[in-house]
Coordinates of C-alpha atoms in Angstrom, one line a residue:
M1 CA -4.5 108.8 37.7
T2 CA -8.3 108.2 38.2
D3 CA -8.4 111.4 40.3
A4 CA -6.9 113.3 37.4
A5 CA -9.5 111.7 35.0
F6 CA -12.3 112.7 37.4
Q7 CA -11.0 116.3 37.6
R8 CA -10.7 116.5 33.8
E9 CA -14.3 115.4 33.4
Y10 CA -15.4 117.8 36.1
Q11 CA -13.6 120.7 34.3
K12 CA -15.4 119.8 31.1
L13 CA -18.7 120.1 32.9
R14 CA -18.1 123.5 34.5
P15 CA -18.4 125.7 31.4
L16 CA -21.6 123.8 30.4
L17 CA -23.2 124.6 33.8
K18 CA -22.1 128.2 33.5
A19 CA -23.6 128.4 30.0
E20 CA -26.8 126.8 31.1
A21 CA -27.2 129.3 34.0
H22 CA -26.5 132.2 31.6
L23 CA -29.2 131.0 29.2
Q24 CA -31.7 130.5 32.0
K25 CA -31.0 134.1 33.1
Q26 CA -31.5 135.4 29.6
L27 CA -34.9 133.5 29.4
S28 CA -35.8 134.9 32.8
N29 CA -34.9 138.4 31.6
L30 CA -37.0 137.9 28.5
D31 CA -40.0 136.8 30.6
A32 CA -39.6 140.0 32.7
Q33 CA -39.6 142.0 29.5
V34 CA -42.7 140.3 28.3
A35 CA -44.5 141.0 31.6
E36 CA -43.4 144.6 31.5
V37 CA -44.6 145.1 27.9
R38 CA -47.9 143.4 28.6
A39 CA -48.4 145.6 31.6
G40 CA -47.6 148.7 29.7
S41 CA -49.3 147.9 26.4
S42 CA -52.7 148.8 27.7
V43 CA -51.4 152.3 28.6
T44 CA -49.8 153.0 25.2
D45 CA -52.4 153.0 22.4
G46 CA -49.9 153.8 19.7
Y47 CA -48.1 150.6 20.4
R48 CA -50.9 148.6 18.7
V49 CA -51.8 151.1 16.1
T50 CA -48.3 151.3 14.6
G51 CA -47.9 147.5 14.5
T52 CA -45.0 147.6 16.9
D53 CA -46.7 145.0 19.1
V54 CA -46.6 142.5 16.2
L55 CA -42.9 143.3 15.5
W56 CA -42.0 143.0 19.1
G57 CA -44.0 139.8 19.5
S58 CA -42.2 138.2 16.5
W59 CA -38.8 139.3 17.9
E60 CA -39.7 137.9 21.3
S61 CA -40.8 134.6 19.8
A62 CA -37.6 134.3 17.7
T63 CA -35.4 135.2 20.6
R64 CA -37.2 132.7 22.9
R65 CA -36.9 130.0 20.3
Q66 CA -33.2 130.7 19.8
L67 CA -32.5 130.7 23.6
N68 CA -34.5 127.5 24.1
M69 CA -32.7 125.7 21.2
E70 CA -29.3 126.8 22.7
L71 CA -30.4 125.7 26.1
A72 CA -31.5 122.3 24.8
R73 CA -28.1 121.9 23.0
I74 CA -26.2 122.8 26.2
R75 CA -28.4 120.5 28.3
S76 CA -27.7 117.6 25.9
Q77 CA -24.0 118.3 26.2
K78 CA -24.4 118.5 30.0
I79 CA -26.1 115.1 30.1
T80 CA -23.2 113.5 28.2
A81 CA -20.7 115.3 30.4
M82 CA -22.5 114.1 33.6
E83 CA -22.5 110.5 32.4
E84 CA -18.7 110.8 31.7
L85 CA -18.2 112.4 35.1
K86 CA -20.2 109.6 36.8
L87 CA -18.1 107.0 35.1
A88 CA -14.9 108.7 36.1
F89 CA -16.2 109.0 39.7
G90 CA -17.1 105.3 39.7
K91 CA -13.6 104.4 38.5
K92 CA -12.1 106.7 41.1
Q93 CA -14.1 105.1 43.9
A94 CA -13.3 101.6 42.7
V95 CA -9.6 102.3 42.6
A96 CA -9.7 103.9 46.0
S97 CA -11.6 100.9 47.4
L98 CA -9.2 98.4 45.8
S99 CA -6.2 100.4 47.0
Q100 CA -7.5 100.5 50.6
R101 CA -8.2 96.7 50.5
L102 CA -4.7 96.1 49.2
R103 CA -3.2 98.3 51.9
K104 CA -5.1 96.3 54.6
K105 CA -4.1 93.0 53.0
H106 CA -0.4 94.2 52.9
Q107 CA -0.5 95.3 56.6
S108 CA -2.1 92.0 57.5
L109 CA 0.6 90.0 55.7
Q110 CA 3.3 92.2 57.3
Q111 CA 1.8 91.5 60.8
R112 CA 1.6 87.8 60.1
A113 CA 5.2 87.7 58.9
L114 CA 6.3 89.6 62.0
L115 CA 4.4 87.2 64.3
E116 CA 5.9 84.2 62.5
Q117 CA 9.4 85.7 63.0
L118 CA 8.7 86.2 66.7
Y119 CA 7.4 82.7 67.3
F120 CA 9.4 80.5 65.0

């Protein structure tokens, strides 16, 4: 039962990790676009004259803001999911440890009972 709870919590975390990686990739792509535009803007004079640089800059800023807000939301959810996963893992480990101790205790009692039967 605790293993199932652990797996359930892990399955909740997986889409968050995937979404986080996707957003980080989008931010990285945006950084690459910014670098490309900055490198090429000195070559194209019409870019500044027409005001395209201002429009592109505001689009880039809005896009970056949106991606960062989404990334912050996903990371907040991820932190909560990680805490729940840690709790489920702790319960799983505690149950496994108690189960192992109970098994050893049971074996010890069985051995003692067998010895008592042999000697008494």
